[in-house]
Each structure stands twice: as structure tokens, then as C-alpha cells.
Coordinates of C-alpha atoms in Angstrom, one line a residue:
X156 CA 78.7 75.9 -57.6
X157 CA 81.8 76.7 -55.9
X158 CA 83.4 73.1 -56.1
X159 CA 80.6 71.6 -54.3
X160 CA 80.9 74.1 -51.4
X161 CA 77.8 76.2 -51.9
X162 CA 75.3 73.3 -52.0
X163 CA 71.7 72.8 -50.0
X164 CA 73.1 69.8 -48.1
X165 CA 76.7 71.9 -47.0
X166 CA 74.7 75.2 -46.1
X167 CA 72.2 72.9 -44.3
X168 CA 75.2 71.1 -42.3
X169 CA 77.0 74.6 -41.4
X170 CA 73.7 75.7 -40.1
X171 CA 73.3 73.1 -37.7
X172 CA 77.1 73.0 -36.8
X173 CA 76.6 76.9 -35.5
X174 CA 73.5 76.2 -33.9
X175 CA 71.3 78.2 -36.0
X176 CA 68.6 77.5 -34.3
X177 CA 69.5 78.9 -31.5
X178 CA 70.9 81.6 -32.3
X179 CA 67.6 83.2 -34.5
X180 CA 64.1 83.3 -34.1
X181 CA 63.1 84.1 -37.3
X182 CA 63.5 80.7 -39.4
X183 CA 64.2 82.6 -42.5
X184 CA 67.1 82.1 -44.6
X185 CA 67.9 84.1 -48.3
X186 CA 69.9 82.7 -50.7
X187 CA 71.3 84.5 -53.5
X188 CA 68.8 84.2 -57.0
X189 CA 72.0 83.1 -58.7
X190 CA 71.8 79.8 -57.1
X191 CA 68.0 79.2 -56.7
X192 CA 68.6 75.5 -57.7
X193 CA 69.6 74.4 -54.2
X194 CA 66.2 75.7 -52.4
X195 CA 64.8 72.5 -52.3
X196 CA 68.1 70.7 -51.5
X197 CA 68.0 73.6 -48.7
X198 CA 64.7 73.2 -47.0
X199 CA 64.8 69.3 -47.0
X200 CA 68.3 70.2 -45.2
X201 CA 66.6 72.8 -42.7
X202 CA 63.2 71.5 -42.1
X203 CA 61.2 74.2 -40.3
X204 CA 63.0 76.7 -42.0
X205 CA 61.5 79.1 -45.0
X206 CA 64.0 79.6 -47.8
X207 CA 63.5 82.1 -49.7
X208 CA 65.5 83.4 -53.5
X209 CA 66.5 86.4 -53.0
X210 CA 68.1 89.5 -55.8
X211 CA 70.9 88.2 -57.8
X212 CA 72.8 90.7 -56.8
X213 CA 74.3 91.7 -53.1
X214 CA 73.5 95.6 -53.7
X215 CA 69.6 94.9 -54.2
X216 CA 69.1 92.9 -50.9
X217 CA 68.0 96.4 -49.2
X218 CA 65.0 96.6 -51.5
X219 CA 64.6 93.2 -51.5
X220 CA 64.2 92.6 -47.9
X221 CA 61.5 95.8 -47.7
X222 CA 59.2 94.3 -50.1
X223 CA 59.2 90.9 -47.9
X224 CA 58.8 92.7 -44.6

């Protein structure tokens, strides 16, 4: 995906370069379905964290984020 850029391991390492952690309280993160491979690359990147597949598509994250609220 994306010449290696959108990976578990390089999502994992950008979170923890921005400090994440401290910026949220909530340790959610959604990725996009499209790339629901790299969710378990992801969590063993971001332990603590809940990863969580979200629509394929960026125009159905409203819905999606009421049904998990």
C-alpha cells in the first residue's frame, strides 16, 4: 500500500514521533476498511491502543463513528 508508506509498523512509528499519546485520551485509532490487513501489524505497533476497521470509504465515517459511540 502506498510504496510501503501506509503500513502498521510506519503508522505505528509516526504515532509515537507526534506523541500520540499525549496528545489523546481516547486510545482509539480507525483505519480505513480498504487496508484492514495492517490491524494487527498496527496494534502490535501501538500496544494499548484499540484499532478499529473502519468504512471503506471517507464519506461513510459519519455513520460509522455513530454506530460505535
Amino acid at each position: 500500500w502506498a510504496a510501503g508508506k501506509f503500513s502498521g509498523a510506519a503508522i505505528g512509528k509516526f504515532c509515537k514521533e507526534i506523541d500520540l499519546d499525549g496528545q489523546v485520551t481516547a486510545r482509539k485509532i480507525v483505519i480505513p476498511g480498504y487496508v484492514s490487513q495492517i490491524s494487527g501489524e498496527l496494534e502490535e505497533a501501538l500496544p494499548g491502543w484499540s484499532v478499529m476497521v473502519g468504512p471503506q470509504e471517507a464519506g461513510d465515517l459519519e455513520s460509522y463513528i455513530k454506530t460505535i459511540q
